[in-house]
Amino acid sequence: MSSTLQTSLQRTAACGELRIEHAGQPATLAGWVNNYRDHGTGLVFIDLRDHTGLTQLVFDKEDAPAGIVEAADKLRAEDVIAVKGKIRKRDGGPNPKLPTGEIELVVEQLEVLAKADTPPFQPGDEQNLPGEELRLRHRYLDLRRPKMQHVLRTRHRVTKVARDFFDALGFIEVETPNLCRSTPEGARDFLVPSRLQPGEFYALPQSPQLFKQILMVAGADRYMQICRCFRDEDPRADRQAEFTQIDLEMAFVDREQVLETMEAFARTLWKEVLGVEVPKFQRMTWQEAMDRFGSDRPDLRYGLELVDISDLAAKTDFKVFAQALEKNPGSGHPSTRDGGVVKAFRVPGGAEKLTRKLTDGYAEFVKQFGAGGAPVTKVTAEGFETGIARFIEPITAELKERMGLEPGDTVIFGADGYNTCSKALGELRQKVAKDLDLIGKDQWAFLWVVDFPMFEYDEATKRYYALHHPFTAPRADQAETLLSAKPEDKQTLLGVLSDGYDMVVNGSEIGGGSIRIHRRDVQQKVFQLLGLGEEEAKAKFGFLLDALRYGAPPHGGIAFGLDRLVMHLAGTENIRDVIAFPKTQTGADLMTEAPSGVDEAQLKDLHIRVVEAEVKPVEAKKLSANPT
RNA sequence: GGGGCGGUAGCUCAAUUGGUUAGAGUACCGGACUGUCGAUCCGGUGGUUGCGGGUUCGAGUCCCGUCCGCCUCGCCA
């Protein structure tokens, strides 16, 4: 059957909205054929789908004009049709699985708007989800799935709530450029060649950071933008090279005002989207988060807290402990010098639940974070047994007291430099929580992590790096220390705290920001410490230094990761699920087959020559990309 | 750049130690059927086991390379 070019039937209802009270009324529906149940010459059932749900259509020879049942007989999955008929209470009894399950539409008029080829997979079949590769290749089918429609709509809801919330507080949305100057710090830039200026390049923005600061200097007062950002680094389950930020900045504020505003936004979001009342956020310093959880974005939905037992470990004869404690000797806080530590966490009831197989796996697991292993032991009424029990026997009483150990617990140890030890145990803590199913459903553990160090020092390149970014202000009480410090005052500089903050929920960083530097001398000092010479700073950030010269208000802000917010609100573990057209791990869009080669003429315009040896074998790529 | 897992019918998967004609469910095609809703029943089509090479009497299975996808370390101011 050929389909029509235009529909003469106009929808009067969506497929998910008809109820028993509509029985007796006429209705016109349009949508996709989800499913057909063909009872032969006289009776056909079709489930018609749109983004709102399903309605059962009945084509019954006894109730329908001649020819319609025969036409319905030919309908297949994903055909697009419009139907007109009468709503009635179902003859065959209700289907409790459907919201529309008490009614059906008796079809009197059928229009086939588009026949569909047999689809590679059926969006209506939630039981039998195809592989993600296929879903991405046929994203138009994948997005028809009710779950994906829900995500699209959740995402819309989030941006809508954001715009309304901040508009009510006097924020204005301002667009900033996508063709930007490349910046030296931070992630790898995506570059765009300039046609008009041969050999020069734009960079796509990693964030509108400097533009929004300039807007504060320009008197915008309160700025917001929902903007795309680009970082040319390898993706992860929660990270895409191209992602979206809800970007915000406020003038004449201190940290407290920013945190209050942004916390109110997050709570509004959870209330509006999920109906969840989020209690006031906890706050935790970066140092405390690292000490207790081995992470700057701790998941507070469960315990398994890390305890420093270095002093007790020093009393044992265990070589692993002794060697760790000798690492990176020096004075000062362990976090700034990576001094050797021994830490441990208690797994309540672990003696029974943590099998040998699991704990052996943990030893392997921590190796990927640079740790040598993860010694374990079990707690008994008398002391310890198995694992490293005999080594820690001398400190039995003290260890039990320090960690609150109970018989039946397992203790997992880590011994290394502070950074490695914290990272390894922090990651292991999360793994144990998952393995033992300690994470309750529908728990929301929000917190602010504050008081980050300004700098970290990289031994390989022998220089400081900004932990957040180079425009983050030092905490007010640290400014003088910073200004008077010399680059060689390493202990002092590594101890300087910034006025930065991260919003964290369930172990995931969903927003990060800071009070910015609004004083030119402070900004210059930071550039200097980061190894940017005066000339270089002027060349790369002259516009910022100039702007700071002409009257900059104190300001600060935050950027939320929109994709991650939606992940949490939609309950998905994968960032690709909340992006309509995401890319794979090799940066490919499987539907459009981007990236692609371009014409010689285009390259010539852009003054670009591709080095042949580095071109990927296109034949092989195309062959496996198109199995059909 | 490193580590791990995967790729078999349109789709989801199976195939003993390397051994006969690579199977099942579903989809698709044909037929039957007037109350189904994962419809049912009968019959049928459908495969260069990602690609290339190697070992072997014999490879979906073993080896090497490569491509694609996922997880991850590095990276992500």
mmCIF file of N, CA and C in Angstrom, chain A residues 17-87:
data_model
loop_
_atom_site.group_PDB
_atom_site.id
_atom_site.type_symbol
_atom_site.label_atom_id
_atom_site.label_comp_id
_atom_site.label_asym_id
_atom_site.label_seq_id
_atom_site.Cartn_x
_atom_site.Cartn_y
_atom_site.Cartn_z
ATOM 1 N N GLU A 17 -3.205 9.183 26.625
ATOM 2 C CA GLU A 17 -4.034 9.992 27.518
ATOM 3 C C GLU A 17 -5.499 9.603 27.614
ATOM 4 N N LEU A 18 -5.952 8.702 26.771
ATOM 5 C CA LEU A 18 -7.385 8.365 26.824
ATOM 6 C C LEU A 18 -7.694 7.427 27.996
ATOM 7 N N ARG A 19 -8.846 7.675 28.633
ATOM 8 C CA ARG A 19 -9.239 6.902 29.812
ATOM 9 C C ARG A 19 -10.698 6.474 29.672
ATOM 10 N N ILE A 20 -11.146 5.735 30.662
ATOM 11 C CA ILE A 20 -12.488 5.170 30.596
ATOM 12 C C ILE A 20 -13.563 6.252 30.479
ATOM 13 N N GLU A 21 -13.292 7.447 31.073
ATOM 14 C CA GLU A 21 -14.315 8.498 31.004
ATOM 15 C C GLU A 21 -14.492 9.054 29.589
ATOM 16 N N HIS A 22 -13.550 8.732 28.695
ATOM 17 C CA HIS A 22 -13.702 9.186 27.313
ATOM 18 C C HIS A 22 -14.542 8.226 26.467
ATOM 19 N N ALA A 23 -14.936 7.107 27.052
ATOM 20 C CA ALA A 23 -15.677 6.108 26.287
ATOM 21 C C ALA A 23 -16.909 6.737 25.652
ATOM 22 N N GLY A 24 -17.148 6.381 24.411
ATOM 23 C CA GLY A 24 -18.299 6.922 23.693
ATOM 24 C C GLY A 24 -17.961 8.108 22.825
ATOM 25 N N GLN A 25 -16.776 8.715 23.074
ATOM 26 C CA GLN A 25 -16.405 9.887 22.278
ATOM 27 C C GLN A 25 -15.618 9.463 21.041
ATOM 28 N N PRO A 26 -15.662 10.330 19.998
ATOM 29 C CA PRO A 26 -14.796 10.088 18.843
ATOM 30 C C PRO A 26 -13.379 10.568 19.161
ATOM 31 N N ALA A 27 -12.405 10.018 18.463
ATOM 32 C CA ALA A 27 -11.018 10.463 18.661
ATOM 33 C C ALA A 27 -10.201 10.160 17.422
ATOM 34 N N THR A 28 -9.195 10.993 17.194
ATOM 35 C CA THR A 28 -8.246 10.739 16.128
ATOM 36 C C THR A 28 -6.850 10.675 16.753
ATOM 37 N N LEU A 29 -6.136 9.588 16.462
ATOM 38 C CA LEU A 29 -4.792 9.387 17.014
ATOM 39 C C LEU A 29 -3.800 9.221 15.869
ATOM 40 N N ALA A 30 -2.551 9.518 16.162
ATOM 41 C CA ALA A 30 -1.495 9.267 15.194
ATOM 42 C C ALA A 30 -0.265 8.783 15.938
ATOM 43 N N GLY A 31 0.504 7.943 15.277
ATOM 44 C CA GLY A 31 1.709 7.451 15.943
ATOM 45 C C GLY A 31 2.337 6.307 15.176
ATOM 46 N N TRP A 32 3.151 5.545 15.905
ATOM 47 C CA TRP A 32 3.880 4.432 15.318
ATOM 48 C C TRP A 32 3.238 3.109 15.736
ATOM 49 N N VAL A 33 3.241 2.136 14.829
ATOM 50 C CA VAL A 33 2.727 0.818 15.155
ATOM 51 C C VAL A 33 3.724 0.136 16.071
ATOM 52 N N ASN A 34 3.312 -0.058 17.326
ATOM 53 C CA ASN A 34 4.218 -0.668 18.293
ATOM 54 C C ASN A 34 4.230 -2.182 18.131
ATOM 55 N N ASN A 35 3.047 -2.705 17.791
ATOM 56 C CA ASN A 35 2.864 -4.134 17.890
ATOM 57 C C ASN A 35 1.549 -4.471 17.186
ATOM 58 N N TYR A 36 1.473 -5.643 16.547
ATOM 59 C CA TYR A 36 0.179 -6.033 15.981
ATOM 60 C C TYR A 36 -0.165 -7.451 16.378
ATOM 61 N N ARG A 37 -1.432 -7.657 16.606
ATOM 62 C CA ARG A 37 -1.931 -8.987 16.922
ATOM 63 C C ARG A 37 -3.045 -9.280 15.940
ATOM 64 N N ASP A 38 -2.729 -10.149 15.004
ATOM 65 C CA ASP A 38 -3.571 -10.367 13.836
ATOM 66 C C ASP A 38 -4.381 -11.649 14.033
ATOM 67 N N HIS A 39 -5.699 -11.501 14.138
ATOM 68 C CA HIS A 39 -6.541 -12.678 14.343
ATOM 69 C C HIS A 39 -7.200 -13.134 13.061
ATOM 70 N N GLY A 40 -6.598 -12.788 11.940
ATOM 71 C CA GLY A 40 -7.103 -13.330 10.697
ATOM 72 C C GLY A 40 -7.989 -12.360 9.953
ATOM 73 N N THR A 41 -8.910 -12.939 9.232
ATOM 74 C CA THR A 41 -9.670 -12.148 8.275
ATOM 75 C C THR A 41 -10.516 -11.059 8.913
ATOM 76 N N GLY A 42 -10.919 -11.268 10.142
ATOM 77 C CA GLY A 42 -11.910 -10.342 10.664
ATOM 78 C C GLY A 42 -11.489 -9.424 11.783
ATOM 79 N N LEU A 43 -10.322 -9.670 12.431
ATOM 80 C CA LEU A 43 -10.005 -8.931 13.654
ATOM 81 C C LEU A 43 -8.497 -8.699 13.780
ATOM 82 N N VAL A 44 -8.145 -7.430 13.917
ATOM 83 C CA VAL A 44 -6.726 -7.082 14.103
ATOM 84 C C VAL A 44 -6.603 -6.088 15.254
ATOM 85 N N PHE A 45 -5.635 -6.342 16.143
ATOM 86 C CA PHE A 45 -5.305 -5.367 17.190
ATOM 87 C C PHE A 45 -3.978 -4.711 16.851
ATOM 88 N N ILE A 46 -3.930 -3.391 17.038
ATOM 89 C CA ILE A 46 -2.676 -2.648 16.884
ATOM 90 C C ILE A 46 -2.461 -1.858 18.167
ATOM 91 N N ASP A 47 -1.247 -1.912 18.707
ATOM 92 C CA ASP A 47 -0.898 -0.968 19.774
ATOM 93 C C ASP A 47 -0.216 0.213 19.115
ATOM 94 N N LEU A 48 -0.827 1.395 19.261
ATOM 95 C CA LEU A 48 -0.286 2.592 18.633
ATOM 96 C C LEU A 48 0.506 3.381 19.674
ATOM 97 N N ARG A 49 1.725 3.799 19.267
ATOM 98 C CA ARG A 49 2.625 4.425 20.237
ATOM 99 C C ARG A 49 3.018 5.839 19.824
ATOM 100 N N ASP A 50 3.015 6.752 20.782
ATOM 101 C CA ASP A 50 3.758 7.998 20.633
ATOM 102 C C ASP A 50 4.480 8.210 21.953
ATOM 103 N N HIS A 51 5.055 9.381 22.146
ATOM 104 C CA HIS A 51 5.885 9.557 23.332
ATOM 105 C C HIS A 51 5.092 9.528 24.627
ATOM 106 N N THR A 52 3.763 9.591 24.533
ATOM 107 C CA THR A 52 2.957 9.606 25.755
ATOM 108 C C THR A 52 2.529 8.206 26.196
ATOM 109 N N GLY A 53 2.609 7.233 25.278
ATOM 110 C CA GLY A 53 2.202 5.893 25.666
ATOM 111 C C GLY A 53 1.569 5.115 24.533
ATOM 112 N N LEU A 54 0.738 4.127 24.920
ATOM 113 C CA LEU A 54 0.128 3.218 23.955
ATOM 114 C C LEU A 54 -1.389 3.259 24.054
ATOM 115 N N THR A 55 -2.028 3.125 22.898
ATOM 116 C CA THR A 55 -3.466 2.895 22.886
ATOM 117 C C THR A 55 -3.744 1.713 21.972
ATOM 118 N N GLN A 56 -4.624 0.820 22.428
ATOM 119 C CA GLN A 56 -4.993 -0.317 21.573
ATOM 120 C C GLN A 56 -6.036 0.105 20.548
ATOM 121 N N LEU A 57 -5.699 -0.182 19.280
ATOM 122 C CA LEU A 57 -6.658 0.039 18.206
ATOM 123 C C LEU A 57 -7.289 -1.301 17.839
ATOM 124 N N VAL A 58 -8.585 -1.277 17.551
ATOM 125 C CA VAL A 58 -9.258 -2.494 17.097
ATOM 126 C C VAL A 58 -9.772 -2.284 15.686
ATOM 127 N N PHE A 59 -9.427 -3.201 14.828
ATOM 128 C CA PHE A 59 -10.002 -3.225 13.481
ATOM 129 C C PHE A 59 -10.877 -4.459 13.433
ATOM 130 N N ASP A 60 -12.198 -4.242 13.461
ATOM 131 C CA ASP A 60 -13.144 -5.354 13.553
ATOM 132 C C ASP A 60 -14.079 -5.274 12.364
ATOM 133 N N LYS A 61 -14.125 -6.364 11.593
ATOM 134 C CA LYS A 61 -14.931 -6.389 10.383
ATOM 135 C C LYS A 61 -16.378 -6.005 10.665
ATOM 136 N N GLU A 62 -16.847 -6.371 11.849
ATOM 137 C CA GLU A 62 -18.252 -6.115 12.172
ATOM 138 C C GLU A 62 -18.517 -4.653 12.502
ATOM 139 N N ASP A 63 -17.449 -3.911 12.859
ATOM 140 C CA ASP A 63 -17.639 -2.515 13.252
ATOM 141 C C ASP A 63 -17.051 -1.530 12.252
ATOM 142 N N ALA A 64 -16.353 -2.032 11.224
ATOM 143 C CA ALA A 64 -15.566 -1.128 10.381
ATOM 144 C C ALA A 64 -16.010 -1.183 8.941
ATOM 145 N N PRO A 65 -15.774 -0.090 8.218
ATOM 146 C CA PRO A 65 -16.083 -0.061 6.792
ATOM 147 C C PRO A 65 -15.261 -1.093 6.037
ATOM 148 N N ALA A 66 -15.739 -1.474 4.896
ATOM 149 C CA ALA A 66 -15.072 -2.495 4.093
ATOM 150 C C ALA A 66 -13.647 -2.083 3.763
ATOM 151 N N GLY A 67 -12.726 -3.033 3.791
ATOM 152 C CA GLY A 67 -11.352 -2.781 3.351
ATOM 153 C C GLY A 67 -10.412 -2.396 4.458
ATOM 154 N N ILE A 68 -10.914 -1.871 5.561
ATOM 155 C CA ILE A 68 -10.020 -1.388 6.612
ATOM 156 C C ILE A 68 -9.282 -2.528 7.301
ATOM 157 N N VAL A 69 -9.993 -3.604 7.577
ATOM 158 C CA VAL A 69 -9.359 -4.718 8.271
ATOM 159 C C VAL A 69 -8.250 -5.307 7.402
ATOM 160 N N GLU A 70 -8.508 -5.381 6.090
ATOM 161 C CA GLU A 70 -7.493 -5.889 5.170
ATOM 162 C C GLU A 70 -6.263 -4.983 5.178
ATOM 163 N N ALA A 71 -6.510 -3.666 5.245
ATOM 164 C CA ALA A 71 -5.400 -2.718 5.272
ATOM 165 C C ALA A 71 -4.619 -2.853 6.578
ATOM 166 N N ALA A 72 -5.366 -3.009 7.670
ATOM 167 C CA ALA A 72 -4.714 -3.142 8.973
ATOM 168 C C ALA A 72 -3.882 -4.411 9.015
ATOM 169 N N ASP A 73 -4.343 -5.416 8.319
ATOM 170 C CA ASP A 73 -3.663 -6.702 8.255
ATOM 171 C C ASP A 73 -2.229 -6.561 7.735
ATOM 172 N N LYS A 74 -2.001 -5.523 6.939
ATOM 173 C CA LYS A 74 -0.690 -5.353 6.316
ATOM 174 C C LYS A 74 0.238 -4.474 7.147
ATOM 175 N N LEU A 75 -0.290 -3.879 8.221
ATOM 176 C CA LEU A 75 0.558 -2.982 9.027
ATOM 177 C C LEU A 75 1.632 -3.765 9.775
ATOM 178 N N ARG A 76 2.818 -3.155 9.867
ATOM 179 C CA ARG A 76 3.938 -3.777 10.552
ATOM 180 C C ARG A 76 4.575 -2.784 11.516
ATOM 181 N N ALA A 77 5.474 -3.316 12.349
ATOM 182 C CA ALA A 77 6.118 -2.503 13.377
ATOM 183 C C ALA A 77 6.722 -1.248 12.773
ATOM 184 N N GLU A 78 6.490 -0.121 13.422
ATOM 185 C CA GLU A 78 7.057 1.196 13.128
ATOM 186 C C GLU A 78 6.454 1.888 11.902
ATOM 187 N N ASP A 79 5.421 1.301 11.300
ATOM 188 C CA ASP A 79 4.650 2.064 10.314
ATOM 189 C C ASP A 79 4.041 3.265 11.035
ATOM 190 N N VAL A 80 3.917 4.375 10.308
ATOM 191 C CA VAL A 80 3.319 5.574 10.899
ATOM 192 C C VAL A 80 1.907 5.716 10.347
ATOM 193 N N ILE A 81 0.942 5.788 11.244
ATOM 194 C CA ILE A 81 -0.447 5.855 10.800
ATOM 195 C C ILE A 81 -1.222 6.913 11.580
ATOM 196 N N ALA A 82 -2.346 7.317 10.976
ATOM 197 C CA ALA A 82 -3.315 8.133 11.688
ATOM 198 C C ALA A 82 -4.642 7.385 11.622
ATOM 199 N N VAL A 83 -5.385 7.400 12.704
ATOM 200 C CA VAL A 83 -6.647 6.662 12.743
ATOM 201 C C VAL A 83 -7.733 7.503 13.392
ATOM 202 N N LYS A 84 -8.932 7.329 12.857
ATOM 203 C CA LYS A 84 -10.082 8.015 13.432
ATOM 204 C C LYS A 84 -11.104 6.960 13.801
ATOM 205 N N GLY A 85 -11.727 7.139 14.950
ATOM 206 C CA GLY A 85 -12.711 6.147 15.361
ATOM 207 C C GLY A 85 -13.391 6.545 16.648
ATOM 208 N N LYS A 86 -13.940 5.540 17.314
ATOM 209 C CA LYS A 86 -14.674 5.824 18.542
ATOM 210 C C LYS A 86 -14.023 5.101 19.714
ATOM 211 N N ILE A 87 -13.922 5.835 20.817
ATOM 212 C CA ILE A 87 -13.375 5.238 22.034
ATOM 213 C C ILE A 87 -14.459 4.408 22.698
#
